[in-house]
Coordinates of C-alpha atoms in Angstrom, one line a residue:
M1 CA 61.4 133.8 79.9
S2 CA 61.7 134.7 83.7
R3 CA 64.3 131.8 85.4
K4 CA 62.5 130.1 88.8
L5 CA 64.3 130.4 91.2
P6 CA 64.8 127.2 94.1
D7 CA 63.0 127.5 96.7
P8 CA 65.5 128.1 99.8
E9 CA 63.8 125.7 102.2
T10 CA 62.9 123.4 100.5
Q11 CA 66.6 123.0 98.2
L12 CA 68.8 120.4 100.3
E13 CA 65.7 117.8 100.3
V14 CA 66.6 118.2 96.8
D15 CA 70.2 118.6 96.3
E16 CA 70.8 115.6 99.3
A17 CA 67.9 114.0 96.5
I18 CA 69.3 114.3 93.4
L19 CA 72.7 113.3 95.3
E20 CA 71.4 110.4 96.0
Y21 CA 69.8 109.4 93.2
L22 CA 72.9 109.7 90.9
I23 CA 75.1 107.9 93.7
Y24 CA 72.6 104.6 93.2
V25 CA 72.9 104.7 89.8
A26 CA 76.9 105.4 89.5
T27 CA 77.0 102.7 92.1
A28 CA 74.1 99.2 90.5
A29 CA 76.3 100.5 86.4
L30 CA 79.3 99.8 88.1
L31 CA 78.7 97.0 89.5
R32 CA 76.5 96.3 86.0
D33 CA 79.9 96.8 84.2
A34 CA 82.8 94.7 87.1
Q35 CA 80.4 92.1 86.7
A36 CA 80.4 91.8 82.6
R37 CA 83.2 91.1 82.3
G38 CA 84.2 88.2 79.9
K39 CA 80.4 89.1 78.8
D40 CA 78.6 89.8 75.5
D41 CA 75.1 91.0 77.3
P42 CA 73.4 93.5 75.7
L43 CA 72.1 94.0 79.3
I44 CA 75.2 95.8 80.0
S45 CA 75.7 99.2 80.4
P46 CA 78.5 100.0 78.2
R47 CA 81.5 101.3 79.9
V48 CA 81.2 104.9 78.7
Q49 CA 78.3 105.9 80.0
V50 CA 79.5 104.3 83.6
D51 CA 82.4 106.1 83.3
L52 CA 80.2 109.9 82.4
V53 CA 77.5 109.0 86.0
I54 CA 80.4 109.0 87.9
Q55 CA 81.8 112.5 85.9
M56 CA 78.6 113.4 87.2
V57 CA 78.3 112.3 90.8
D58 CA 81.7 113.7 90.8
S59 CA 80.3 117.9 89.2
F60 CA 77.0 117.6 91.9
L61 CA 79.1 116.8 95.1
I62 CA 81.2 120.8 93.7
V63 CA 77.5 121.7 93.0
F64 CA 76.2 120.8 97.0
R65 CA 79.7 121.3 99.1
C66 CA 78.8 124.9 97.1
N67 CA 75.7 125.2 97.7
H68 CA 75.6 124.1 101.5
P69 CA 79.0 124.4 102.8
A70 CA 77.5 123.7 106.7
V71 CA 76.2 121.0 106.2
Q72 CA 76.3 117.4 107.1
T73 CA 74.6 115.1 105.2
S74 CA 72.8 112.0 106.6
A75 CA 74.6 108.7 107.5
V76 CA 72.6 106.7 104.6
L77 CA 73.4 109.1 102.5
Q78 CA 78.1 108.9 103.3
F79 CA 77.0 105.4 103.4
R80 CA 75.9 105.5 100.0
L81 CA 78.8 107.7 98.9
R82 CA 81.2 104.6 100.5
L83 CA 79.9 101.8 98.8
L84 CA 80.7 103.9 95.6
R85 CA 83.7 105.5 96.4
F86 CA 84.9 102.4 97.8
A87 CA 83.3 99.9 94.8
M88 CA 84.8 101.9 92.4
L89 CA 88.8 101.4 93.6
L90 CA 88.7 97.1 93.8
T91 CA 86.6 97.1 90.2
R92 CA 89.3 99.8 88.5
R93 CA 92.0 98.9 90.6
Y94 CA 93.7 97.0 87.0
V95 CA 94.1 100.2 85.4
P96 CA 96.3 102.7 85.7
S97 CA 94.8 106.2 86.7
E98 CA 91.6 105.2 87.7
T99 CA 91.1 105.1 90.4
G100 CA 91.8 108.2 90.9
L101 CA 94.8 108.4 93.5
T102 CA 98.4 109.8 92.6
P103 CA 101.0 108.3 94.2
S104 CA 101.3 110.7 97.3
V105 CA 97.8 109.7 98.4
L106 CA 97.9 105.7 98.2
E107 CA 102.0 106.0 100.2
K108 CA 100.2 108.1 102.7
L109 CA 96.7 104.9 102.4
R110 CA 99.6 102.6 103.6
G111 CA 101.6 104.4 106.0
S112 CA 98.4 104.7 107.7
H113 CA 98.2 101.2 107.5
R114 CA 100.8 99.5 108.3
H115 CA 101.3 101.5 111.0
R116 CA 98.1 101.2 112.7
A117 CA 98.5 96.6 112.1
A118 CA 102.6 97.8 113.9
R119 CA 100.2 99.0 117.0
I120 CA 97.4 96.3 117.5
I121 CA 99.9 94.0 117.5
S122 CA 102.8 95.9 119.1
N123 CA 100.1 96.1 122.1
R124 CA 98.7 91.9 121.6
Y125 CA 94.8 92.7 122.0
I126 CA 94.3 90.4 119.9
G127 CA 95.6 87.6 120.0
L128 CA 97.5 87.1 116.3
Y129 CA 100.1 84.7 115.9
V130 CA 101.3 83.2 113.5
D131 CA 104.1 80.3 113.1
E132 CA 108.1 81.8 112.4
N133 CA 108.9 78.5 112.2
L134 CA 106.0 77.8 109.4
L135 CA 107.8 81.0 108.0
R136 CA 111.0 80.6 107.4
T137 CA 109.8 77.9 105.0
W138 CA 108.7 80.2 102.3
P139 CA 110.8 80.9 99.3
T140 CA 111.1 84.1 98.0
I141 CA 108.8 84.6 95.3
D142 CA 110.8 86.0 92.1
G143 CA 109.8 88.8 89.8
T144 CA 109.3 86.6 87.1
T145 CA 106.6 84.2 89.1
C146 CA 105.1 87.4 89.9
L147 CA 104.6 89.0 86.7
E148 CA 103.2 85.4 84.5
Y149 CA 100.6 84.7 87.5
R150 CA 99.7 89.0 86.9
R151 CA 99.4 87.3 83.0
R152 CA 97.4 84.8 84.0
I153 CA 95.1 86.7 85.5
A154 CA 94.9 89.6 83.2
N155 CA 94.3 86.7 80.8
T156 CA 91.1 85.8 82.8
F157 CA 89.7 89.9 83.1
T158 CA 88.7 92.9 80.3
P159 CA 91.6 92.9 77.6
E160 CA 91.3 97.0 79.3
F161 CA 93.6 94.4 82.3
S162 CA 97.5 96.0 82.1
S163 CA 99.5 93.4 83.4
D164 CA 102.5 95.4 83.2
Y165 CA 100.8 98.1 85.8
Y166 CA 99.5 95.4 88.0
G167 CA 101.3 94.6 91.0
T168 CA 103.1 97.4 90.9
Q169 CA 104.0 99.7 93.4
E170 CA 101.8 102.4 91.5
S171 CA 99.4 99.9 91.7
L172 CA 96.3 99.8 94.0
S173 CA 95.9 96.3 96.6
L174 CA 93.9 93.4 98.2
L175 CA 95.6 95.0 101.0
D176 CA 95.7 98.9 100.4
T177 CA 90.8 97.8 99.7
L178 CA 90.7 95.6 103.2
P179 CA 90.7 98.5 106.0
L180 CA 89.0 100.2 103.9
F181 CA 86.4 96.9 103.7
M182 CA 86.6 96.9 106.8
A183 CA 85.1 100.7 107.2
L184 CA 82.5 100.3 104.2
S185 CA 81.5 96.6 106.1
A186 CA 81.7 98.2 109.9
A187 CA 78.9 101.6 109.2
Q188 CA 77.0 99.1 107.5
N189 CA 77.4 97.4 111.0
V190 CA 75.5 100.6 112.5
L191 CA 72.9 101.2 110.4
Q192 CA 72.0 97.8 110.3
G193 CA 71.5 97.7 114.1
N194 CA 75.2 96.1 114.5
N195 CA 74.2 92.6 114.1
V196 CA 77.9 91.1 112.9
T197 CA 77.0 87.8 111.4
E198 CA 78.9 84.4 111.0
L199 CA 78.8 85.1 107.6
W200 CA 80.2 88.3 107.2
M201 CA 83.1 86.8 109.9
K202 CA 84.2 84.6 106.9
L203 CA 83.5 87.2 103.9
A204 CA 85.6 89.2 106.0
A205 CA 88.1 87.1 106.6
R206 CA 88.9 85.3 103.3
Y207 CA 89.6 88.5 101.9
M208 CA 91.6 88.6 104.1
T209 CA 93.9 85.6 103.0
Q210 CA 93.3 87.0 100.2
A211 CA 95.0 89.8 99.9
V212 CA 97.5 87.9 101.8
L213 CA 97.7 86.0 98.9
E214 CA 97.9 88.7 96.7
Q215 CA 101.0 90.3 98.4
Y216 CA 102.7 86.8 98.3
L217 CA 102.7 86.2 94.8
V218 CA 101.7 89.4 92.8
Y219 CA 103.5 91.8 94.7
G220 CA 106.6 89.8 96.1
A221 CA 106.3 90.3 99.1
E222 CA 107.6 88.5 102.4
M223 CA 104.4 86.1 103.3
H224 CA 105.4 87.7 107.6
G225 CA 104.8 91.1 107.0
A226 CA 101.5 90.2 104.6
I227 CA 99.8 88.1 107.4
E228 CA 100.7 90.6 110.0
E229 CA 99.3 93.9 108.5
G230 CA 95.4 91.2 105.9
F231 CA 95.3 89.8 109.3
A232 CA 95.5 92.2 111.8
Y233 CA 91.8 93.6 112.9
G234 CA 90.0 92.3 115.9
F235 CA 88.7 94.4 118.9
D236 CA 91.5 96.8 120.2
S237 CA 90.9 99.1 122.6
S238 CA 93.7 101.3 122.0
S239 CA 91.9 101.9 118.9
T240 CA 88.4 103.3 121.6
G241 CA 90.5 106.5 123.2
D242 CA 90.5 110.1 121.8
G243 CA 92.1 110.6 118.7
V244 CA 91.2 108.1 117.6
D245 CA 89.8 108.3 113.4
S246 CA 86.6 107.7 112.8
D247 CA 87.0 104.2 111.3
E248 CA 89.3 102.7 113.3
L249 CA 86.5 103.1 115.9
L250 CA 84.0 101.9 113.9
I251 CA 86.3 99.0 113.1
T252 CA 87.5 97.8 116.2
N253 CA 83.3 98.3 116.9
L254 CA 83.0 95.8 114.7
F255 CA 84.3 93.1 116.8
W256 CA 82.7 92.9 120.4
D257 CA 80.1 92.1 121.5
G258 CA 78.0 94.4 123.8
E259 CA 76.1 90.8 125.4
T260 CA 79.9 89.4 126.6
E261 CA 81.3 93.1 127.6
R262 CA 84.6 91.2 124.8
E263 CA 85.8 90.7 121.3
I264 CA 83.0 88.6 119.8
A265 CA 83.8 84.7 120.5
K266 CA 83.7 83.4 116.3
W267 CA 85.9 85.6 114.7
K268 CA 89.3 84.8 116.8
V269 CA 88.3 80.1 115.3
I270 CA 86.7 81.5 111.6
R271 CA 90.7 84.5 111.1
D272 CA 93.1 81.8 112.5
E273 CA 91.2 79.0 110.4
H274 CA 91.4 80.8 107.5
M275 CA 95.4 82.1 108.1
A276 CA 96.6 78.8 108.6
A277 CA 94.6 77.3 104.9
L278 CA 97.6 78.8 103.9
F279 CA 100.4 77.3 105.5
P280 CA 101.1 73.9 104.0
S281 CA 100.3 70.5 105.3
E282 CA 103.4 68.8 106.0
G283 CA 104.7 66.9 103.3
T284 CA 103.9 69.0 100.6
S285 CA 105.7 71.8 99.2
P286 CA 104.6 75.5 99.8
E287 CA 104.9 76.6 96.4
D288 CA 102.4 73.2 95.5
H289 CA 100.6 74.3 98.4
I290 CA 99.0 77.8 97.8
M291 CA 99.3 77.4 93.4
D292 CA 96.9 75.0 94.7
L293 CA 95.0 77.2 96.9
E294 CA 95.1 80.3 94.2
T295 CA 93.7 77.7 92.2
S296 CA 90.5 76.1 93.6
E297 CA 90.1 77.4 96.5
L298 CA 91.1 81.1 96.9
S299 CA 90.6 81.9 93.3
L300 CA 91.1 85.2 92.3
V301 CA 88.9 85.4 89.9
E302 CA 86.0 83.5 92.2
F303 CA 86.9 85.9 94.7
E304 CA 85.5 89.3 93.3
V305 CA 82.9 87.8 92.7
I306 CA 82.1 87.2 95.7
V307 CA 83.2 90.5 97.5
I308 CA 81.1 92.2 94.2
D309 CA 77.6 90.3 93.9
F310 CA 78.3 91.6 98.8
L311 CA 78.3 95.3 97.5
E312 CA 75.0 95.2 95.3
S313 CA 73.7 93.7 98.5
L314 CA 74.7 96.5 100.1
L315 CA 73.3 98.7 98.0
H316 CA 70.6 96.9 97.9
A317 CA 69.7 96.9 101.1
Q318 CA 69.3 100.6 101.5
Q319 CA 65.5 102.1 100.7
L320 CA 65.1 103.0 96.6
P321 CA 66.7 107.4 96.6
L322 CA 64.1 109.4 97.5
L323 CA 64.1 110.1 93.4
M324 CA 63.2 106.6 92.4
Q325 CA 60.3 106.8 94.9
I326 CA 58.3 109.2 94.7
E327 CA 58.5 108.6 90.6
R328 CA 56.9 104.6 91.4
E329 CA 54.6 106.7 94.0
E330 CA 55.8 104.2 96.5
I331 CA 57.0 105.9 99.6
T332 CA 59.1 104.1 102.5
G333 CA 56.9 105.3 105.5
A334 CA 54.6 107.8 104.1
S335 CA 50.9 107.5 103.1
R336 CA 49.9 108.7 99.5
K337 CA 48.7 111.8 101.0
Q338 CA 51.8 112.6 102.4
S339 CA 54.1 111.0 99.7
Q340 CA 52.2 113.8 97.0
A341 CA 53.3 116.4 99.1
V342 CA 56.7 114.4 99.3
K343 CA 56.2 114.7 96.0
Q344 CA 54.8 118.3 94.8
R345 CA 57.4 119.7 97.6
V346 CA 60.6 118.0 95.4
L347 CA 59.8 117.6 92.4
G348 CA 57.5 121.5 92.1
N349 CA 61.3 122.6 93.2
V350 CA 63.1 121.5 90.6
S351 CA 61.1 121.8 87.5

């Protein structure tokens, strides 16, 4: 039996459609899996199925790059892949080896983040001020307290959670993922026409606060360094010149108000309010204040639910993958006749 060769004129369109579909399915499955922690829901895909579809994305990416080595994929497809990667890093950071980051890659990631934060703070573009007198009141968290806290979180998540791994230097922290969250948000903002909302700014500031809290309670970090690295975000003109990393440029432009030609007015207020929440009121010890925050306003478990819901909203803010639209015979912006032509062109090449 002769094998039908792919049509070179439509092969790129077909491969992009397949990749888009696989990324969408993998992201949706990964988020459903994260939402199912601690639940017995028959509608949730078993973990092995989630792993399988992620492996399919990785395998097809290799094929795609071999078939189209010089192709620059669309901004939408790049965003979908960025969303999948971030969701995987965030939801699987509690289990060894599941983030796919080697120790050397993780250290390089941290080094670049620390360098960025140090440069921004030293340039004083974002007006980040940390009261040194307040910081001196913070005690150093001992290893036993950190371990107890990690185990308490472990009891909330699935049995796969490793309290012996989470909190070690080999594990991925919220502070490690924070710049990736900011870059993901910035990429989405560009796709939607640069419309930063107050709701998103509050989520970003909450992410920063939560990252600092985790550094202190779980990783035993000093509060001063954690706050400076965690809250060093805003419009930074030093991040807009030549040679600046593309993600860094995306992030700093996220805070630029084109109408007033300055940083978005509400951002500094929102950021500083969240940072101030970490400090106890007079008469309350730092230890009591932080524990109260963690069990009420800044619960890590509650926060991850919020972020996963946000990621799901990003997933559904995009159009359905082309293959799904073809299946439903409703292609966005196309007439019925045009839809039939797309279906014949794409599926005809796959069959």
